[in-house]
Amino acid sequence: MAAGAAVATVGAGLGLRAVAAGSVAKYGGDALYTVLVLALVILLAPRLTPLRAAGTALAISWAVEFLQLTPWPAELARHSPVARLVLGSTFNAPDLFWYAAGAAAGCLVHRALRPGRRGAGRVPLSRRG
């Protein structure tokens, strides 16, 4: 399921770039970046709780953003388009907020879809016959 979520997130990011521009594409892409990192964290560590997985994804996203305060990501980006997509090139403080928004949204979706979650399969009282 996490692998499918990662593929879907990449598709959503590419789709967003195709239909939107400016701040919507930039900051939406930032949020989706962290959702992708979250999907990869879940793929590598499926037993993590949704909150820990989202926290890990957020920490990774923030670490990459703060790494942009050094010359290394920009240097790597000049030589590789993949490095530019993964590492970016310049620090932008508002990105930190949008990474947190992506982690929060991803955490909520992960919690809702997580197999074996509490209450899964229960019928609400209002629907019991």
mmCIF file with all atom_site columns, C-alpha atoms in Angstrom:
data_model
loop_
_atom_site.group_PDB
_atom_site.id
_atom_site.type_symbol
_atom_site.label_atom_id
_atom_site.label_alt_id
_atom_site.label_comp_id
_atom_site.label_asym_id
_atom_site.label_entity_id
_atom_site.label_seq_id
_atom_site.pdbx_PDB_ins_code
_atom_site.Cartn_x
_atom_site.Cartn_y
_atom_site.Cartn_z
_atom_site.occupancy
_atom_site.B_iso_or_equiv
_atom_site.pdbx_formal_charge
_atom_site.auth_seq_id
_atom_site.auth_comp_id
_atom_site.auth_asym_id
_atom_site.auth_atom_id
_atom_site.pdbx_PDB_model_num
ATOM 1   C CA . MET A 1 1   ? 0.000   0.000  0.000   1.00 0.00 ? 1   MET A CA 1
ATOM 2   C CA . ALA A 1 2   ? 2.849   2.411  0.834   1.00 0.00 ? 2   ALA A CA 1
ATOM 3   C CA . ALA A 1 3   ? 4.516   1.793  -2.534  1.00 0.00 ? 3   ALA A CA 1
ATOM 4   C CA . GLY A 1 4   ? 1.247   2.617  -4.292  1.00 0.00 ? 4   GLY A CA 1
ATOM 5   C CA . ALA A 1 5   ? 0.915   5.756  -2.184  1.00 0.00 ? 5   ALA A CA 1
ATOM 6   C CA . ALA A 1 6   ? 4.441   6.803  -3.175  1.00 0.00 ? 6   ALA A CA 1
ATOM 7   C CA . VAL A 1 7   ? 3.664   6.348  -6.872  1.00 0.00 ? 7   VAL A CA 1
ATOM 8   C CA . ALA A 1 8   ? 0.341   8.179  -6.508  1.00 0.00 ? 8   ALA A CA 1
ATOM 9   C CA . THR A 1 9   ? 2.077   11.033 -4.682  1.00 0.00 ? 9   THR A CA 1
ATOM 10  C CA . VAL A 1 10  ? 4.661   11.427 -7.447  1.00 0.00 ? 10  VAL A CA 1
ATOM 11  C CA . GLY A 1 11  ? 1.796   11.454 -9.957  1.00 0.00 ? 11  GLY A CA 1
ATOM 12  C CA . ALA A 1 12  ? -0.049  14.075 -7.907  1.00 0.00 ? 12  ALA A CA 1
ATOM 13  C CA . GLY A 1 13  ? 3.074   16.231 -7.759  1.00 0.00 ? 13  GLY A CA 1
ATOM 14  C CA . LEU A 1 14  ? 3.654   16.014 -11.497 1.00 0.00 ? 14  LEU A CA 1
ATOM 15  C CA . GLY A 1 15  ? -0.028  16.692 -12.111 1.00 0.00 ? 15  GLY A CA 1
ATOM 16  C CA . LEU A 1 16  ? 0.040   19.712 -9.837  1.00 0.00 ? 16  LEU A CA 1
ATOM 17  C CA . ARG A 1 17  ? 3.028   21.125 -11.710 1.00 0.00 ? 17  ARG A CA 1
ATOM 18  C CA . ALA A 1 18  ? 1.184   20.563 -15.010 1.00 0.00 ? 18  ALA A CA 1
ATOM 19  C CA . VAL A 1 19  ? -1.979  22.430 -13.999 1.00 0.00 ? 19  VAL A CA 1
ATOM 20  C CA . ALA A 1 20  ? -0.817  25.000 -11.459 1.00 0.00 ? 20  ALA A CA 1
ATOM 21  C CA . ALA A 1 21  ? 1.857   27.636 -11.266 1.00 0.00 ? 21  ALA A CA 1
ATOM 22  C CA . GLY A 1 22  ? 3.398   29.989 -8.752  1.00 0.00 ? 22  GLY A CA 1
ATOM 23  C CA . SER A 1 23  ? 2.777   29.525 -5.047  1.00 0.00 ? 23  SER A CA 1
ATOM 24  C CA . VAL A 1 24  ? 0.161   26.801 -5.495  1.00 0.00 ? 24  VAL A CA 1
ATOM 25  C CA . ALA A 1 25  ? 2.568   24.587 -7.430  1.00 0.00 ? 25  ALA A CA 1
ATOM 26  C CA . LYS A 1 26  ? 5.540   25.440 -5.211  1.00 0.00 ? 26  LYS A CA 1
ATOM 27  C CA . TYR A 1 27  ? 3.981   24.982 -1.803  1.00 0.00 ? 27  TYR A CA 1
ATOM 28  C CA . GLY A 1 28  ? 1.671   22.186 -2.872  1.00 0.00 ? 28  GLY A CA 1
ATOM 29  C CA . GLY A 1 29  ? 4.771   20.426 -4.148  1.00 0.00 ? 29  GLY A CA 1
ATOM 30  C CA . ASP A 1 30  ? 6.470   20.987 -0.799  1.00 0.00 ? 30  ASP A CA 1
ATOM 31  C CA . ALA A 1 31  ? 3.583   19.349 1.045   1.00 0.00 ? 31  ALA A CA 1
ATOM 32  C CA . LEU A 1 32  ? 3.533   16.457 -1.426  1.00 0.00 ? 32  LEU A CA 1
ATOM 33  C CA . TYR A 1 33  ? 7.307   16.057 -1.028  1.00 0.00 ? 33  TYR A CA 1
ATOM 34  C CA . THR A 1 34  ? 6.789   15.264 2.645   1.00 0.00 ? 34  THR A CA 1
ATOM 35  C CA . VAL A 1 35  ? 3.837   12.988 1.845   1.00 0.00 ? 35  VAL A CA 1
ATOM 36  C CA . LEU A 1 36  ? 6.180   11.083 -0.491  1.00 0.00 ? 36  LEU A CA 1
ATOM 37  C CA . VAL A 1 37  ? 8.868   10.886 2.201   1.00 0.00 ? 37  VAL A CA 1
ATOM 38  C CA . LEU A 1 38  ? 6.173   9.632  4.607   1.00 0.00 ? 38  LEU A CA 1
ATOM 39  C CA . ALA A 1 39  ? 5.150   6.894  2.161   1.00 0.00 ? 39  ALA A CA 1
ATOM 40  C CA . LEU A 1 40  ? 8.799   5.851  1.841   1.00 0.00 ? 40  LEU A CA 1
ATOM 41  C CA . VAL A 1 41  ? 9.227   5.841  5.635   1.00 0.00 ? 41  VAL A CA 1
ATOM 42  C CA . ILE A 1 42  ? 6.156   3.601  5.950   1.00 0.00 ? 42  ILE A CA 1
ATOM 43  C CA . LEU A 1 43  ? 7.528   1.343  3.225   1.00 0.00 ? 43  LEU A CA 1
ATOM 44  C CA . LEU A 1 44  ? 10.827  0.975  5.107   1.00 0.00 ? 44  LEU A CA 1
ATOM 45  C CA . ALA A 1 45  ? 9.359   0.843  8.634   1.00 0.00 ? 45  ALA A CA 1
ATOM 46  C CA . PRO A 1 46  ? 5.731   -0.314 8.392   1.00 0.00 ? 46  PRO A CA 1
ATOM 47  C CA . ARG A 1 47  ? 5.362   -0.867 12.150  1.00 0.00 ? 47  ARG A CA 1
ATOM 48  C CA . LEU A 1 48  ? 5.848   2.805  13.025  1.00 0.00 ? 48  LEU A CA 1
ATOM 49  C CA . THR A 1 49  ? 2.759   4.529  14.326  1.00 0.00 ? 49  THR A CA 1
ATOM 50  C CA . PRO A 1 50  ? 1.304   7.139  11.970  1.00 0.00 ? 50  PRO A CA 1
ATOM 51  C CA . LEU A 1 51  ? 2.523   9.930  14.249  1.00 0.00 ? 51  LEU A CA 1
ATOM 52  C CA . ARG A 1 52  ? 6.089   8.591  14.432  1.00 0.00 ? 52  ARG A CA 1
ATOM 53  C CA . ALA A 1 53  ? 6.182   7.955  10.684  1.00 0.00 ? 53  ALA A CA 1
ATOM 54  C CA . ALA A 1 54  ? 4.944   11.492 9.987   1.00 0.00 ? 54  ALA A CA 1
ATOM 55  C CA . GLY A 1 55  ? 7.429   12.926 12.486  1.00 0.00 ? 55  GLY A CA 1
ATOM 56  C CA . THR A 1 56  ? 10.241  11.041 10.801  1.00 0.00 ? 56  THR A CA 1
ATOM 57  C CA . ALA A 1 57  ? 9.151   12.283 7.374   1.00 0.00 ? 57  ALA A CA 1
ATOM 58  C CA . LEU A 1 58  ? 8.961   15.835 8.677   1.00 0.00 ? 58  LEU A CA 1
ATOM 59  C CA . ALA A 1 59  ? 12.414  15.575 10.242  1.00 0.00 ? 59  ALA A CA 1
ATOM 60  C CA . ILE A 1 60  ? 13.861  14.314 6.958   1.00 0.00 ? 60  ILE A CA 1
ATOM 61  C CA . SER A 1 61  ? 12.154  17.086 4.981   1.00 0.00 ? 61  SER A CA 1
ATOM 62  C CA . TRP A 1 62  ? 13.366  19.750 7.381   1.00 0.00 ? 62  TRP A CA 1
ATOM 63  C CA . ALA A 1 63  ? 16.896  18.285 7.352   1.00 0.00 ? 63  ALA A CA 1
ATOM 64  C CA . VAL A 1 64  ? 16.968  18.487 3.555   1.00 0.00 ? 64  VAL A CA 1
ATOM 65  C CA . GLU A 1 65  ? 15.716  22.089 3.696   1.00 0.00 ? 65  GLU A CA 1
ATOM 66  C CA . PHE A 1 66  ? 18.338  23.105 6.258   1.00 0.00 ? 66  PHE A CA 1
ATOM 67  C CA . LEU A 1 67  ? 20.999  21.316 4.208   1.00 0.00 ? 67  LEU A CA 1
ATOM 68  C CA . GLN A 1 68  ? 20.209  23.915 1.535   1.00 0.00 ? 68  GLN A CA 1
ATOM 69  C CA . LEU A 1 69  ? 21.939  26.467 3.757   1.00 0.00 ? 69  LEU A CA 1
ATOM 70  C CA . THR A 1 70  ? 25.166  24.782 2.645   1.00 0.00 ? 70  THR A CA 1
ATOM 71  C CA . PRO A 1 71  ? 26.571  24.844 -0.918  1.00 0.00 ? 71  PRO A CA 1
ATOM 72  C CA . TRP A 1 72  ? 26.254  21.060 -1.422  1.00 0.00 ? 72  TRP A CA 1
ATOM 73  C CA . PRO A 1 73  ? 22.674  20.740 -2.732  1.00 0.00 ? 73  PRO A CA 1
ATOM 74  C CA . ALA A 1 74  ? 23.143  23.553 -5.258  1.00 0.00 ? 74  ALA A CA 1
ATOM 75  C CA . GLU A 1 75  ? 26.394  21.996 -6.446  1.00 0.00 ? 75  GLU A CA 1
ATOM 76  C CA . LEU A 1 76  ? 24.800  18.561 -6.817  1.00 0.00 ? 76  LEU A CA 1
ATOM 77  C CA . ALA A 1 77  ? 21.750  20.101 -8.535  1.00 0.00 ? 77  ALA A CA 1
ATOM 78  C CA . ARG A 1 78  ? 23.993  21.587 -11.222 1.00 0.00 ? 78  ARG A CA 1
ATOM 79  C CA . HIS A 1 79  ? 25.123  18.088 -12.153 1.00 0.00 ? 79  HIS A CA 1
ATOM 80  C CA . SER A 1 80  ? 21.918  16.112 -11.700 1.00 0.00 ? 80  SER A CA 1
ATOM 81  C CA . PRO A 1 81  ? 18.246  16.941 -12.260 1.00 0.00 ? 81  PRO A CA 1
ATOM 82  C CA . VAL A 1 82  ? 17.371  14.139 -9.825  1.00 0.00 ? 82  VAL A CA 1
ATOM 83  C CA . ALA A 1 83  ? 19.497  15.760 -7.110  1.00 0.00 ? 83  ALA A CA 1
ATOM 84  C CA . ARG A 1 84  ? 17.692  19.041 -7.755  1.00 0.00 ? 84  ARG A CA 1
ATOM 85  C CA . LEU A 1 85  ? 14.306  17.355 -7.322  1.00 0.00 ? 85  LEU A CA 1
ATOM 86  C CA . VAL A 1 86  ? 15.340  15.505 -4.174  1.00 0.00 ? 86  VAL A CA 1
ATOM 87  C CA . LEU A 1 87  ? 17.556  18.087 -2.467  1.00 0.00 ? 87  LEU A CA 1
ATOM 88  C CA . GLY A 1 88  ? 16.464  21.406 -3.939  1.00 0.00 ? 88  GLY A CA 1
ATOM 89  C CA . SER A 1 89  ? 19.031  24.145 -4.130  1.00 0.00 ? 89  SER A CA 1
ATOM 90  C CA . THR A 1 90  ? 18.145  27.159 -1.978  1.00 0.00 ? 90  THR A CA 1
ATOM 91  C CA . PHE A 1 91  ? 16.730  27.514 1.518   1.00 0.00 ? 91  PHE A CA 1
ATOM 92  C CA . ASN A 1 92  ? 13.213  28.971 1.771   1.00 0.00 ? 92  ASN A CA 1
ATOM 93  C CA . ALA A 1 93  ? 11.806  29.296 5.316   1.00 0.00 ? 93  ALA A CA 1
ATOM 94  C CA . PRO A 1 94  ? 8.095   29.044 4.288   1.00 0.00 ? 94  PRO A CA 1
ATOM 95  C CA . ASP A 1 95  ? 8.835   25.558 2.944   1.00 0.00 ? 95  ASP A CA 1
ATOM 96  C CA . LEU A 1 96  ? 9.169   24.389 6.564   1.00 0.00 ? 96  LEU A CA 1
ATOM 97  C CA . PHE A 1 97  ? 5.490   25.157 7.201   1.00 0.00 ? 97  PHE A CA 1
ATOM 98  C CA . TRP A 1 98  ? 4.334   23.352 4.060   1.00 0.00 ? 98  TRP A CA 1
ATOM 99  C CA . TYR A 1 99  ? 6.396   20.284 4.942   1.00 0.00 ? 99  TYR A CA 1
ATOM 100 C CA . ALA A 1 100 ? 4.585   20.231 8.292   1.00 0.00 ? 100 ALA A CA 1
ATOM 101 C CA . ALA A 1 101 ? 1.246   20.565 6.507   1.00 0.00 ? 101 ALA A CA 1
ATOM 102 C CA . GLY A 1 102 ? 2.127   17.593 4.299   1.00 0.00 ? 102 GLY A CA 1
ATOM 103 C CA . ALA A 1 103 ? 3.218   15.535 7.298   1.00 0.00 ? 103 ALA A CA 1
ATOM 104 C CA . ALA A 1 104 ? -0.029  16.328 9.124   1.00 0.00 ? 104 ALA A CA 1
ATOM 105 C CA . ALA A 1 105 ? -2.203  15.479 6.118   1.00 0.00 ? 105 ALA A CA 1
ATOM 106 C CA . GLY A 1 106 ? -0.234  12.303 5.460   1.00 0.00 ? 106 GLY A CA 1
ATOM 107 C CA . CYS A 1 107 ? -0.501  11.296 9.116   1.00 0.00 ? 107 CYS A CA 1
ATOM 108 C CA . LEU A 1 108 ? -4.282  11.675 9.034   1.00 0.00 ? 108 LEU A CA 1
ATOM 109 C CA . VAL A 1 109 ? -4.595  9.622  5.852   1.00 0.00 ? 109 VAL A CA 1
ATOM 110 C CA . HIS A 1 110 ? -2.219  6.957  7.173   1.00 0.00 ? 110 HIS A CA 1
ATOM 111 C CA . ARG A 1 111 ? -4.154  6.749  10.429  1.00 0.00 ? 111 ARG A CA 1
ATOM 112 C CA . ALA A 1 112 ? -7.448  6.403  8.570   1.00 0.00 ? 112 ALA A CA 1
ATOM 113 C CA . LEU A 1 113 ? -6.187  3.708  6.187   1.00 0.00 ? 113 LEU A CA 1
ATOM 114 C CA . ARG A 1 114 ? -3.949  1.802  8.570   1.00 0.00 ? 114 ARG A CA 1
ATOM 115 C CA . PRO A 1 115 ? -4.891  -1.867 8.809   1.00 0.00 ? 115 PRO A CA 1
ATOM 116 C CA . GLY A 1 116 ? -5.800  -3.022 12.291  1.00 0.00 ? 116 GLY A CA 1
ATOM 117 C CA . ARG A 1 117 ? -6.532  0.453  13.580  1.00 0.00 ? 117 ARG A CA 1
ATOM 118 C CA . ARG A 1 118 ? -8.874  0.754  16.530  1.00 0.00 ? 118 ARG A CA 1
ATOM 119 C CA . GLY A 1 119 ? -12.474 0.880  15.481  1.00 0.00 ? 119 GLY A CA 1
ATOM 120 C CA . ALA A 1 120 ? -11.806 -0.617 12.043  1.00 0.00 ? 120 ALA A CA 1
ATOM 121 C CA . GLY A 1 121 ? -14.785 -2.623 10.951  1.00 0.00 ? 121 GLY A CA 1
ATOM 122 C CA . ARG A 1 122 ? -17.030 -1.312 13.711  1.00 0.00 ? 122 ARG A CA 1
ATOM 123 C CA . VAL A 1 123 ? -20.459 -0.133 12.730  1.00 0.00 ? 123 VAL A CA 1
ATOM 124 C CA . PRO A 1 124 ? -21.374 3.252  14.220  1.00 0.00 ? 124 PRO A CA 1
ATOM 125 C CA . LEU A 1 125 ? -24.263 3.178  16.693  1.00 0.00 ? 125 LEU A CA 1
ATOM 126 C CA . SER A 1 126 ? -26.392 5.250  14.329  1.00 0.00 ? 126 SER A CA 1
ATOM 127 C CA . ARG A 1 127 ? -26.214 2.505  11.672  1.00 0.00 ? 127 ARG A CA 1
ATOM 128 C CA . ARG A 1 128 ? -26.887 -0.494 13.813  1.00 0.00 ? 128 ARG A CA 1
ATOM 129 C CA . GLY A 1 129 ? -30.170 -2.095 13.098  1.00 0.00 ? 129 GLY A CA 1
#
